[in-house]
mmCIF file of N, CA and C in Angstrom:
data_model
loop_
_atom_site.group_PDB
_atom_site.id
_atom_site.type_symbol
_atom_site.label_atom_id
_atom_site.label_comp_id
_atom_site.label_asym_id
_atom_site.label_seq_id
_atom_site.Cartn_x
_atom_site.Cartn_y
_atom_site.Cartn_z
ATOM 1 N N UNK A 1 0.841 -1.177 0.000
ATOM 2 C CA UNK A 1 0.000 0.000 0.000
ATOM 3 C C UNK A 1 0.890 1.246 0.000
ATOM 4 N N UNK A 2 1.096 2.219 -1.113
ATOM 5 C CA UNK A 2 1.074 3.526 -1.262
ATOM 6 C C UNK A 2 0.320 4.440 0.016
ATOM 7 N N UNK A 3 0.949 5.498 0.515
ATOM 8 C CA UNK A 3 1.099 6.094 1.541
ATOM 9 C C UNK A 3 1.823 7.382 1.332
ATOM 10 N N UNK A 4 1.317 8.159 0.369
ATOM 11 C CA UNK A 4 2.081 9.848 0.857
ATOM 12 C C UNK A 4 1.624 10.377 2.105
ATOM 13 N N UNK A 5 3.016 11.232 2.556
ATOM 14 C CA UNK A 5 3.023 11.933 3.700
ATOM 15 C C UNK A 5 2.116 13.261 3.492
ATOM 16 N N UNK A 6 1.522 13.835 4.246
ATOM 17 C CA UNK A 6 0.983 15.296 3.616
ATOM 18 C C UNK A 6 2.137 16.264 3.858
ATOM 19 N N UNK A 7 1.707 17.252 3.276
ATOM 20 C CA UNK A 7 2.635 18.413 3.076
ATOM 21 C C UNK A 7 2.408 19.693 4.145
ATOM 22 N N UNK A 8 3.491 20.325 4.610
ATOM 23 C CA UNK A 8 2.652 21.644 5.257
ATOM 24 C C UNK A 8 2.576 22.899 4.710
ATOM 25 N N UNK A 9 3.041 22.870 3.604
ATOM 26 C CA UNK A 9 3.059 23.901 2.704
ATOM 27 C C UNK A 9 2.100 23.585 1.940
ATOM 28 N N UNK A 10 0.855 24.318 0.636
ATOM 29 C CA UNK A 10 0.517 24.383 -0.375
ATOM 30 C C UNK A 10 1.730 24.204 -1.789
ATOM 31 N N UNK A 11 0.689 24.180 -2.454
ATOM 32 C CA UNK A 11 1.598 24.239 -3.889
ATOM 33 C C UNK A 11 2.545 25.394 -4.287
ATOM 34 N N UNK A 12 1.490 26.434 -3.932
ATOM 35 C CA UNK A 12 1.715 27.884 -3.758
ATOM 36 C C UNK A 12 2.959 27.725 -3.374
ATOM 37 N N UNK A 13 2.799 27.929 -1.747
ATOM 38 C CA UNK A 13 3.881 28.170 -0.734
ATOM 39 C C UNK A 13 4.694 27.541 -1.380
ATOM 40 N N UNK A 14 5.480 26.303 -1.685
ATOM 41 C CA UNK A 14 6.142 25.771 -1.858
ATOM 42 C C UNK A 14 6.918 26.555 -3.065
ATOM 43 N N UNK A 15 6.532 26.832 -4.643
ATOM 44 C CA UNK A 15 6.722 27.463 -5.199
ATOM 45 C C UNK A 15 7.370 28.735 -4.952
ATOM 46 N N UNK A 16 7.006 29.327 -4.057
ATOM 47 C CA UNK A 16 7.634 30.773 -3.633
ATOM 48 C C UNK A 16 8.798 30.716 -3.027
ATOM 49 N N UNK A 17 9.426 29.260 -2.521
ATOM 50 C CA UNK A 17 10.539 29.216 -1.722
ATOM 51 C C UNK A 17 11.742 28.977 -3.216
ATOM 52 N N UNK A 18 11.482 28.107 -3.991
ATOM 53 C CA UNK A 18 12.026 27.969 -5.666
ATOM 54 C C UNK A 18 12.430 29.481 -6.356
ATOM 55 N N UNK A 19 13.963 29.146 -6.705
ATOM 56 C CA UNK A 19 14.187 30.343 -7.422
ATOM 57 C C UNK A 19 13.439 30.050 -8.611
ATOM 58 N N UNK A 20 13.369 31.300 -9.175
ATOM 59 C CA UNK A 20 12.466 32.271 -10.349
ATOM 60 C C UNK A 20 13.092 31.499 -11.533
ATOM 61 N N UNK A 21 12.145 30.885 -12.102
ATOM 62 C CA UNK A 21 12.274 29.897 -13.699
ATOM 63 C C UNK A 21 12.532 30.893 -14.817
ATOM 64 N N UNK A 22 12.684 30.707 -15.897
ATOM 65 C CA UNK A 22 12.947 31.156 -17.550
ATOM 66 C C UNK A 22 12.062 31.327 -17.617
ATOM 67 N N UNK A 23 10.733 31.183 -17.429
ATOM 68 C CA UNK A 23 9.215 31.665 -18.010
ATOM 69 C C UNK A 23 8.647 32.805 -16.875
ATOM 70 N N UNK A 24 8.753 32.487 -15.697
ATOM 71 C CA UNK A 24 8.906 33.942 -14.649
ATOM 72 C C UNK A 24 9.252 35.066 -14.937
ATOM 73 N N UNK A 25 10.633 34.451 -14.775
ATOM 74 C CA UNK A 25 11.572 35.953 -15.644
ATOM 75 C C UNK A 25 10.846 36.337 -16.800
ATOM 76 N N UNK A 26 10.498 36.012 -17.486
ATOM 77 C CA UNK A 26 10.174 36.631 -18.852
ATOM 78 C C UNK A 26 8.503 37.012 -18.813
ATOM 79 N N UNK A 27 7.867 36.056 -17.880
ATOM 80 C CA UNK A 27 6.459 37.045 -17.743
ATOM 81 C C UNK A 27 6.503 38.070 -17.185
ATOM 82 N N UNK A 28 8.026 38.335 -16.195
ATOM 83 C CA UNK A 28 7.459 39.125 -15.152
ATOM 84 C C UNK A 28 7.779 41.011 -15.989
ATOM 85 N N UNK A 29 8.521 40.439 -17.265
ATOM 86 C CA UNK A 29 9.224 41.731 -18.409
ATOM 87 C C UNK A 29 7.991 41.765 -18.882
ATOM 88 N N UNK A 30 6.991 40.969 -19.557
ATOM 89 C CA UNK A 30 6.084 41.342 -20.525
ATOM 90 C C UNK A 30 4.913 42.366 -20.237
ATOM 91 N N UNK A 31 4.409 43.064 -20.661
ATOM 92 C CA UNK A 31 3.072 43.937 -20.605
ATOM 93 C C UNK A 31 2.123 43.848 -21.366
ATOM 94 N N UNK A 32 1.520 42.200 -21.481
ATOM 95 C CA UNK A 32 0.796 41.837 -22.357
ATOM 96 C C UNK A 32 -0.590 42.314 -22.254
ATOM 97 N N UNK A 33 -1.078 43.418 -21.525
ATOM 98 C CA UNK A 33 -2.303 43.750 -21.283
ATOM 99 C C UNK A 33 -3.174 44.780 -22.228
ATOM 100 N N UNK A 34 -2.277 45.158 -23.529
ATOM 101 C CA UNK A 34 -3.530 45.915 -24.404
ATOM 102 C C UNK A 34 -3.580 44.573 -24.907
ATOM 103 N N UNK A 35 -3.116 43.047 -25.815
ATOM 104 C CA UNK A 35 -2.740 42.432 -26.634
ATOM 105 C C UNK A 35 -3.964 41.378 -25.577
ATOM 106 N N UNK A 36 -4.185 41.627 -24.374
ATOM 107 C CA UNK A 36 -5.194 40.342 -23.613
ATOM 108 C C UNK A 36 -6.796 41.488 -23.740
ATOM 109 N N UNK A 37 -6.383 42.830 -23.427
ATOM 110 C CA UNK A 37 -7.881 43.290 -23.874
ATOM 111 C C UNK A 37 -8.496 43.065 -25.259
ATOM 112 N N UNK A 38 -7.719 43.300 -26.328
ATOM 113 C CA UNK A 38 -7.771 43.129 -27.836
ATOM 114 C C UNK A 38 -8.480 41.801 -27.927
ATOM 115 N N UNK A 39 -8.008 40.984 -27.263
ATOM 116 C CA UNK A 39 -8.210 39.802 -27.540
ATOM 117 C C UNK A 39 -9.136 39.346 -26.860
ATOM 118 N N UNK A 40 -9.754 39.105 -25.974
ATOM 119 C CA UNK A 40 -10.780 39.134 -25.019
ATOM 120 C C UNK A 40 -12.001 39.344 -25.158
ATOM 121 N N UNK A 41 -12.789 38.301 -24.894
ATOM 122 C CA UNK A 41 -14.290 38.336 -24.885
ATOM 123 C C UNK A 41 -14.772 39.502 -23.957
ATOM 124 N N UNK A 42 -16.086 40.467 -25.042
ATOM 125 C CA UNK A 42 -16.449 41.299 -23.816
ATOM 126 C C UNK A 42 -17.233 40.954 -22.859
ATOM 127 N N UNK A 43 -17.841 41.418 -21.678
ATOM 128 C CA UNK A 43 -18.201 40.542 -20.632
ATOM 129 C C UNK A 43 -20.025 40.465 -21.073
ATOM 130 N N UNK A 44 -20.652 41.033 -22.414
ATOM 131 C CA UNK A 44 -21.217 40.821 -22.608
ATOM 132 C C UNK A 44 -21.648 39.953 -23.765
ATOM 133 N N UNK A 45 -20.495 39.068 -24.018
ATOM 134 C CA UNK A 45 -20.197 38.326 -25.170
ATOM 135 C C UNK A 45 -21.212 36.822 -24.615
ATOM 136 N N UNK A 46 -21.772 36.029 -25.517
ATOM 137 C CA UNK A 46 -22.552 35.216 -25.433
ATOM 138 C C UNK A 46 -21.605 33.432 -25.502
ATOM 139 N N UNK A 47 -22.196 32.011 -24.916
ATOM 140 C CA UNK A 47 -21.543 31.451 -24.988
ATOM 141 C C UNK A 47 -20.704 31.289 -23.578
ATOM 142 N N UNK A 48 -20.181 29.978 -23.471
ATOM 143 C CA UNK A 48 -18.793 29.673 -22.223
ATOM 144 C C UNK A 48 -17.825 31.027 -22.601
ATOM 145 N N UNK A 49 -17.673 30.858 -21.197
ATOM 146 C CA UNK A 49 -16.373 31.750 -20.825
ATOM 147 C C UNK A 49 -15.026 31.189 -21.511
ATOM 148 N N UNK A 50 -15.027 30.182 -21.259
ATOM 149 C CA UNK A 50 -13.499 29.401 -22.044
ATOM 150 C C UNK A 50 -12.712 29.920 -21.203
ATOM 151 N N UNK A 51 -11.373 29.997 -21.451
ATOM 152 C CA UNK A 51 -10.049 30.418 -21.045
ATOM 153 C C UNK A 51 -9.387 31.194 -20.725
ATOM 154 N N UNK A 52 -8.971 32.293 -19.751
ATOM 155 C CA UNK A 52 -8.274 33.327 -19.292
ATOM 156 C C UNK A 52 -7.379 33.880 -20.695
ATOM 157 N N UNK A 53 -7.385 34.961 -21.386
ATOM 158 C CA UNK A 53 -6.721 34.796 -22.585
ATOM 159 C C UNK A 53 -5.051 35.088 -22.018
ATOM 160 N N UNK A 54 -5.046 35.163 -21.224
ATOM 161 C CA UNK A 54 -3.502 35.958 -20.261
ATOM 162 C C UNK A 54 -3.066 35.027 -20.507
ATOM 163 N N UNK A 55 -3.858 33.615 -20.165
ATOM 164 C CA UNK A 55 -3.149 32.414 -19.544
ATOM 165 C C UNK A 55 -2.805 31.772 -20.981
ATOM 166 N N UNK A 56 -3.877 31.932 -22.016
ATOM 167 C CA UNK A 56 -3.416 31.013 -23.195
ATOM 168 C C UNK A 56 -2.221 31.544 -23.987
ATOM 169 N N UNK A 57 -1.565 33.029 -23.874
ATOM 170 C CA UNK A 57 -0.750 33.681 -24.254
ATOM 171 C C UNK A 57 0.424 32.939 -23.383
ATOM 172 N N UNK A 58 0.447 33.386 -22.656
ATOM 173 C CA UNK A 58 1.384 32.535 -21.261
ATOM 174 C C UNK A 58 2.201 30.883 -21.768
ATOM 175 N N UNK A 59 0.759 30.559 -22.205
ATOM 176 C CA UNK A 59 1.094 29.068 -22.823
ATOM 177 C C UNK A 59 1.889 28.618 -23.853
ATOM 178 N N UNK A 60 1.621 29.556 -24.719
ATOM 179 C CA UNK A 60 2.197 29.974 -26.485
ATOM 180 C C UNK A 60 3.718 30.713 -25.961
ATOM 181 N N UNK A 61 3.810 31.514 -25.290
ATOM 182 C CA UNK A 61 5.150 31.946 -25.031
ATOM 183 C C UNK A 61 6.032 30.774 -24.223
ATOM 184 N N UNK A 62 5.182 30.011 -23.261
ATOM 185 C CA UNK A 62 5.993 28.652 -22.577
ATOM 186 C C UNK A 62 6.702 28.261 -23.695
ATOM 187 N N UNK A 63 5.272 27.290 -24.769
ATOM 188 C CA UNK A 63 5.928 26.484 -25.630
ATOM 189 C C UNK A 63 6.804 26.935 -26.546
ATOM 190 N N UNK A 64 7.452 28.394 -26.713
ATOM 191 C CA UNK A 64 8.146 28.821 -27.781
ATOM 192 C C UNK A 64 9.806 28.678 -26.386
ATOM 193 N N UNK A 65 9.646 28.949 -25.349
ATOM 194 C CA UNK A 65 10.428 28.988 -24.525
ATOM 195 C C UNK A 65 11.116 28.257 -24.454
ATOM 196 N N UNK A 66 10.291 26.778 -23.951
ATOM 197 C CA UNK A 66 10.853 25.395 -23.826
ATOM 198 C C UNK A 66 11.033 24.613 -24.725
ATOM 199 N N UNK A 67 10.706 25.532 -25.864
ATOM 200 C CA UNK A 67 10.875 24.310 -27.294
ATOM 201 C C UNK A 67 9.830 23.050 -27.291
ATOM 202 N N UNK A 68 8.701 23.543 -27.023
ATOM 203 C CA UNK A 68 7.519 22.589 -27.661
ATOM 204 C C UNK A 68 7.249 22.419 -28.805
ATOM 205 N N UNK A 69 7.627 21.644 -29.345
ATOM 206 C CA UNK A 69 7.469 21.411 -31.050
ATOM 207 C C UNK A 69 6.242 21.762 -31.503
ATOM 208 N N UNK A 70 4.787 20.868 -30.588
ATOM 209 C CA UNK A 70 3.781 20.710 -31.202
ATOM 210 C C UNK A 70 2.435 21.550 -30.079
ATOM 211 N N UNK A 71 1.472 21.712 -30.753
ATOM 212 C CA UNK A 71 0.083 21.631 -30.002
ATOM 213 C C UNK A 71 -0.132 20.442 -29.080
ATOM 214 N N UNK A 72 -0.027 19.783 -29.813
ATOM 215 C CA UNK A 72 -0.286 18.250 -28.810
ATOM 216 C C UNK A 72 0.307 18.057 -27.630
ATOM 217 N N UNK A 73 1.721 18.387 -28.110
ATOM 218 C CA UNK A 73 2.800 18.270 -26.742
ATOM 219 C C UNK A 73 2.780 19.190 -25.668
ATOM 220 N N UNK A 74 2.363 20.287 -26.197
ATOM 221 C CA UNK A 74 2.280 22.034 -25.013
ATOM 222 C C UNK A 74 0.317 21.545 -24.273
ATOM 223 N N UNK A 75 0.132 20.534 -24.724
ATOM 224 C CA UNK A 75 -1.515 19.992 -24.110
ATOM 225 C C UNK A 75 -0.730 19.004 -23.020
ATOM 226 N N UNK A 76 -0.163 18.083 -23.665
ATOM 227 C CA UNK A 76 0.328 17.007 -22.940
ATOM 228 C C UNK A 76 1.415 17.447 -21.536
ATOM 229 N N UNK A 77 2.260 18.538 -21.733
ATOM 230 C CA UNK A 77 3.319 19.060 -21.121
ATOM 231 C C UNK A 77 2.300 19.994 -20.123
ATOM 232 N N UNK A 78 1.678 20.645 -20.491
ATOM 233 C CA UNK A 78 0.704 20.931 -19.681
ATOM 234 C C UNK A 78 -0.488 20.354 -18.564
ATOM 235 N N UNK A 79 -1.165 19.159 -18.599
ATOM 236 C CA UNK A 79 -1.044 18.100 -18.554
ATOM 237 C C UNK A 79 -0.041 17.578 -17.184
ATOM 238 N N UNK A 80 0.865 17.139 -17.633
ATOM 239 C CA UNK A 80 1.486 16.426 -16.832
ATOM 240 C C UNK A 80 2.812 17.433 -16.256
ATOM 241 N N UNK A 81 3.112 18.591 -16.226
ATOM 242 C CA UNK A 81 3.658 19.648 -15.231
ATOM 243 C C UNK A 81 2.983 20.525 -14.517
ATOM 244 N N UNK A 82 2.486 20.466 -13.074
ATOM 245 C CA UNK A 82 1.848 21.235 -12.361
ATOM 246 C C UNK A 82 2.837 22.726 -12.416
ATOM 247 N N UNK A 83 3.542 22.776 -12.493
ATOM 248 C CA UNK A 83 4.602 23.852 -12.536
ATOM 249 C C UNK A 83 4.444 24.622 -13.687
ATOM 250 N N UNK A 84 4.601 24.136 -14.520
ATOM 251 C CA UNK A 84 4.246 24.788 -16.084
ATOM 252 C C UNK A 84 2.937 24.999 -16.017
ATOM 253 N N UNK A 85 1.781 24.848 -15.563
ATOM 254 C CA UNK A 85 0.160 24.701 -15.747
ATOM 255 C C UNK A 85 0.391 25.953 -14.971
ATOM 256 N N UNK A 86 1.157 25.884 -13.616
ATOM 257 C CA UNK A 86 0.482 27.128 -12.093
ATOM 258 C C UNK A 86 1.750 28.535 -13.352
ATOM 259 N N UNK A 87 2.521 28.436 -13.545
ATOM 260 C CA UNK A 87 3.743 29.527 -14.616
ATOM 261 C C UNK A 87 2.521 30.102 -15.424
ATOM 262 N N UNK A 88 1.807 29.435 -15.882
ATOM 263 C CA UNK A 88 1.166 29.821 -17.521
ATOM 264 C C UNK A 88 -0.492 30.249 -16.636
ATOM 265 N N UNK A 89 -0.669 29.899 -15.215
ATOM 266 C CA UNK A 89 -1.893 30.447 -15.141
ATOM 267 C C UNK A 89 -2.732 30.000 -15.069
ATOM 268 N N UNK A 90 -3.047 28.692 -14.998
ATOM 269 C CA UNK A 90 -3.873 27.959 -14.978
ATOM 270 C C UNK A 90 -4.172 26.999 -13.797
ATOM 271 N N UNK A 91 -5.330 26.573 -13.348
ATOM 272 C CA UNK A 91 -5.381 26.038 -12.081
ATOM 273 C C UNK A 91 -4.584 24.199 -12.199
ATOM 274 N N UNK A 92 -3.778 24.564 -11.142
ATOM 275 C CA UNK A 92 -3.229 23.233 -10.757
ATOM 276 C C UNK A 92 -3.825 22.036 -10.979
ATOM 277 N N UNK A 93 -4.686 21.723 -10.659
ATOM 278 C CA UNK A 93 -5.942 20.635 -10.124
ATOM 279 C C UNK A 93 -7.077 20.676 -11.083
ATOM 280 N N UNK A 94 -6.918 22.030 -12.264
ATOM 281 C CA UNK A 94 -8.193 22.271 -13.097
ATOM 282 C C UNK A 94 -7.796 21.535 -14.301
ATOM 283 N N UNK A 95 -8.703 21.268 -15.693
ATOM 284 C CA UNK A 95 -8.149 21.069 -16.772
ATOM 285 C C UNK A 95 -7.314 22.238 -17.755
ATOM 286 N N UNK A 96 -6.767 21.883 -18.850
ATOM 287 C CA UNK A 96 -5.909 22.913 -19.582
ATOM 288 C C UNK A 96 -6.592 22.843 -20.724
ATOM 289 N N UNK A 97 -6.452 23.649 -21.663
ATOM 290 C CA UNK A 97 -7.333 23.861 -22.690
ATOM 291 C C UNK A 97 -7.055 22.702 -24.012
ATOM 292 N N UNK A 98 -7.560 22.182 -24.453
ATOM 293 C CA UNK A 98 -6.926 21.151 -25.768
ATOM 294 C C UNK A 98 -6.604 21.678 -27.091
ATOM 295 N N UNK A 99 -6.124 20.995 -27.826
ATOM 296 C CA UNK A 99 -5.605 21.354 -28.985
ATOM 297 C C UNK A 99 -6.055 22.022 -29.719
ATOM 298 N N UNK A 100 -7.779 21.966 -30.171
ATOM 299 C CA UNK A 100 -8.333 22.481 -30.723
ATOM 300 C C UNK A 100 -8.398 24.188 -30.163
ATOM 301 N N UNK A 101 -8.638 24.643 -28.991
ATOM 302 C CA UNK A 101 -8.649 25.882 -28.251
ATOM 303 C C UNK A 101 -7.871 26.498 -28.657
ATOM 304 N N UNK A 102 -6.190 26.179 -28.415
ATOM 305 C CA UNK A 102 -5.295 26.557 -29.048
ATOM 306 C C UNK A 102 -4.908 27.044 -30.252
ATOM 307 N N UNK A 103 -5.645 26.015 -31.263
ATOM 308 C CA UNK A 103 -5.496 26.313 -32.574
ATOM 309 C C UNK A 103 -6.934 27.362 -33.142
ATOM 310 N N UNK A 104 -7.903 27.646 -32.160
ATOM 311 C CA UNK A 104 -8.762 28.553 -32.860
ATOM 312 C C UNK A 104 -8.101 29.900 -32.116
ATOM 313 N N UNK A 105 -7.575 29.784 -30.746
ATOM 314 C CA UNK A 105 -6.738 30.971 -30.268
ATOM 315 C C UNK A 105 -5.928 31.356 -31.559
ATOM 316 N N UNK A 106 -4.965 30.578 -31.695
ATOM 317 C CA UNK A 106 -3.681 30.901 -32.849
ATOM 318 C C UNK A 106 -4.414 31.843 -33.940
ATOM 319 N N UNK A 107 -5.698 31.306 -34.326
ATOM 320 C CA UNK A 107 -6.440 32.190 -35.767
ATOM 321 C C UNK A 107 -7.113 33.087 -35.100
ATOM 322 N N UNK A 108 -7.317 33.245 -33.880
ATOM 323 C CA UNK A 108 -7.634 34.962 -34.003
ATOM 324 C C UNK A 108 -6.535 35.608 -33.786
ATOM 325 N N UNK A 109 -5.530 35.463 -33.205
ATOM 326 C CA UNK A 109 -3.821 36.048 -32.982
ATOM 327 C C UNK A 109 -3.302 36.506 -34.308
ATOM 328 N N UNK A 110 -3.573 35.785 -35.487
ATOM 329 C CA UNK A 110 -3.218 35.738 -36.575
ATOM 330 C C UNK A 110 -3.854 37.231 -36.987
ATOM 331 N N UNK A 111 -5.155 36.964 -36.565
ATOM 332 C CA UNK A 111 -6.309 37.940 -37.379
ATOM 333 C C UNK A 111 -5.721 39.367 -36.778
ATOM 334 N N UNK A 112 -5.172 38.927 -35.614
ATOM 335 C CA UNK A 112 -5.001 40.499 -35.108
ATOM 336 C C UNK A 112 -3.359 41.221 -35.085
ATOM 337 N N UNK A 113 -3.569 42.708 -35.380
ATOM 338 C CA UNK A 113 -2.299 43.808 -35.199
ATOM 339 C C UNK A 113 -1.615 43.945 -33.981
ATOM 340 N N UNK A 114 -2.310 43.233 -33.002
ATOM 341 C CA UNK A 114 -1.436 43.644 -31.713
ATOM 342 C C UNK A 114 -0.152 42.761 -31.290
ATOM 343 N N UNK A 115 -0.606 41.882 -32.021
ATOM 344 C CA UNK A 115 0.957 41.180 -31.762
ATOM 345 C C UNK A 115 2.291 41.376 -32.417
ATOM 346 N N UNK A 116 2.174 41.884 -33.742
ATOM 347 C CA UNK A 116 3.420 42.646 -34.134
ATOM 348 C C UNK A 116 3.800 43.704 -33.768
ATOM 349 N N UNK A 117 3.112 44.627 -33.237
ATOM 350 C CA UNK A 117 3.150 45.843 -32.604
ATOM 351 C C UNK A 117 3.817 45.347 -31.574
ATOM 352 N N UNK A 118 2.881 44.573 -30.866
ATOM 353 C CA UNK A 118 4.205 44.175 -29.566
ATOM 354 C C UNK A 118 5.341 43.456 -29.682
ATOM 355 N N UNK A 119 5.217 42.806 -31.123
ATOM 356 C CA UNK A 119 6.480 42.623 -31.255
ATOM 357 C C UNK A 119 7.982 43.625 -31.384
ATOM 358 N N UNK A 120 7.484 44.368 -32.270
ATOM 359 C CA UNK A 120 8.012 45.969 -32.602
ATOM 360 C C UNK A 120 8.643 46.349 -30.914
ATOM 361 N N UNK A 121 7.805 46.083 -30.139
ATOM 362 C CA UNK A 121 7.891 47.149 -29.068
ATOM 363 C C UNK A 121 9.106 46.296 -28.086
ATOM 364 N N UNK A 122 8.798 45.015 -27.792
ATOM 365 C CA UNK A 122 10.033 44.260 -27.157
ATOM 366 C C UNK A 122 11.318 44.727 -28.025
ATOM 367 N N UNK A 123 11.136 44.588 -29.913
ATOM 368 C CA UNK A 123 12.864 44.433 -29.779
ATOM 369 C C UNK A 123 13.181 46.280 -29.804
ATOM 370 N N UNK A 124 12.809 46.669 -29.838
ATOM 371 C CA UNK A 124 13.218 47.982 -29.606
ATOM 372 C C UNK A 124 13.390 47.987 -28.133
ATOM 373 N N UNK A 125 12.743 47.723 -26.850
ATOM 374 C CA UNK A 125 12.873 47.834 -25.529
ATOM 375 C C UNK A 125 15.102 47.165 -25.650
ATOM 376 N N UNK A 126 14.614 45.745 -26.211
ATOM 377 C CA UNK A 126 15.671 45.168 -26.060
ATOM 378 C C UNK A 126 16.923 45.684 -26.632
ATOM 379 N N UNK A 127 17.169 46.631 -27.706
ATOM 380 C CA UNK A 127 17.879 47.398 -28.575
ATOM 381 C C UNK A 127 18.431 48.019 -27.584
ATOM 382 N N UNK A 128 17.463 48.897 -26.816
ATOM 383 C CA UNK A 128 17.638 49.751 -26.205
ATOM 384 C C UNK A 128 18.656 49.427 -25.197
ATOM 385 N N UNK A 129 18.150 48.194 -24.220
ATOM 386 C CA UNK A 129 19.230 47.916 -23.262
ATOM 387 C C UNK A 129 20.676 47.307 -23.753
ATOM 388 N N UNK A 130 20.212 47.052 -24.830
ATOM 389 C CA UNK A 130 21.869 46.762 -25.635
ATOM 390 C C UNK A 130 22.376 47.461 -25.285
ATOM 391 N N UNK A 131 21.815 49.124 -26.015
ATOM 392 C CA UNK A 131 22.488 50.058 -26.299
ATOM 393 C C UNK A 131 23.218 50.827 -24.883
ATOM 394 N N UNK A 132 22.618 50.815 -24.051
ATOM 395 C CA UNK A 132 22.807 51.361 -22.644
ATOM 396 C C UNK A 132 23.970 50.739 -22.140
ATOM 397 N N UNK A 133 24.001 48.919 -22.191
ATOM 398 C CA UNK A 133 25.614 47.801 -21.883
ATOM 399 C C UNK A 133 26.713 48.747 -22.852
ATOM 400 N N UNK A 134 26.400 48.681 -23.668
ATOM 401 C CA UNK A 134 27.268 49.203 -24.611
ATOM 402 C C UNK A 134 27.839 50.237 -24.134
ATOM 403 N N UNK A 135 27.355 51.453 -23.967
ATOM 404 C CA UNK A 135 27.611 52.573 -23.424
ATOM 405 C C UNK A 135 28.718 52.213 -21.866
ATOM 406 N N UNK A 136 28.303 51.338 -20.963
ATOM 407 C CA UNK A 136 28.487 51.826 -20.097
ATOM 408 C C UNK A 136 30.313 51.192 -19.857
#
């Protein structure tokens, strides 16, 4: 018979004692908040709520992070890393969105201007701090 001990920490807690991951760091730079309003159901929009759009962005930047090849795999990796699921926003213990979600997310991302704009806007941020090392 299997027998875990309980814990006295949460998931949470526990997490907060862990230094700061590659996807931390890099959410904690981003200002993805005109690019999650843009995108975002209004609250008088009809239909399920679906998915935090913060969080499905979150997800798409993981899998470009960690080198997720596929949809399938950033479901599956999601899935089976509580760590990567609680990083990207999503409830620990809840389900993650499937492949299909993803891929109708991807075609409105497509449809929309705000993501090159923010693209524009990181590498110029990043130029910038080049430019400042450089200098100093």
């Amino acid at each position: 018979m299997y027998i875990r001990q309980e814990t006295l920490f949460s998931f949470e807690e526990i997490l907060k004692f862990q230094k700061e991951t590659r996807l931390e760091l890099i959410f904690s730079k981003l200002d993805l908040s005109k690019l999650s309003k843009k995108l975002g159901k209004s609250s008088y929009a009809r239909g399920p709520k679906g998915y935090c759009v913060m969080n499905l962005i979150y997800a798409l930047i993981a899998m470009q992070v960690e080198r997720i090849p596929t949809m399938k795999d950033l479901v599956q990796k999601l899935n089976e890393n509580p760590v990567l699921r609680y990083n990207c926003g999503f409830d620990i213990l809840g389900s993650v969105p499937s492949e299909s979600t993803f891929s109708r997310f991807m075609s409105g991302l497509s449809l929309s201007d705000e993501l090159s704009s923010l693209f524009r806007k990181i590498v110029l941020q990043v130029f910038s701090q080049f430019a400042r090392q450089a200098i100093q």
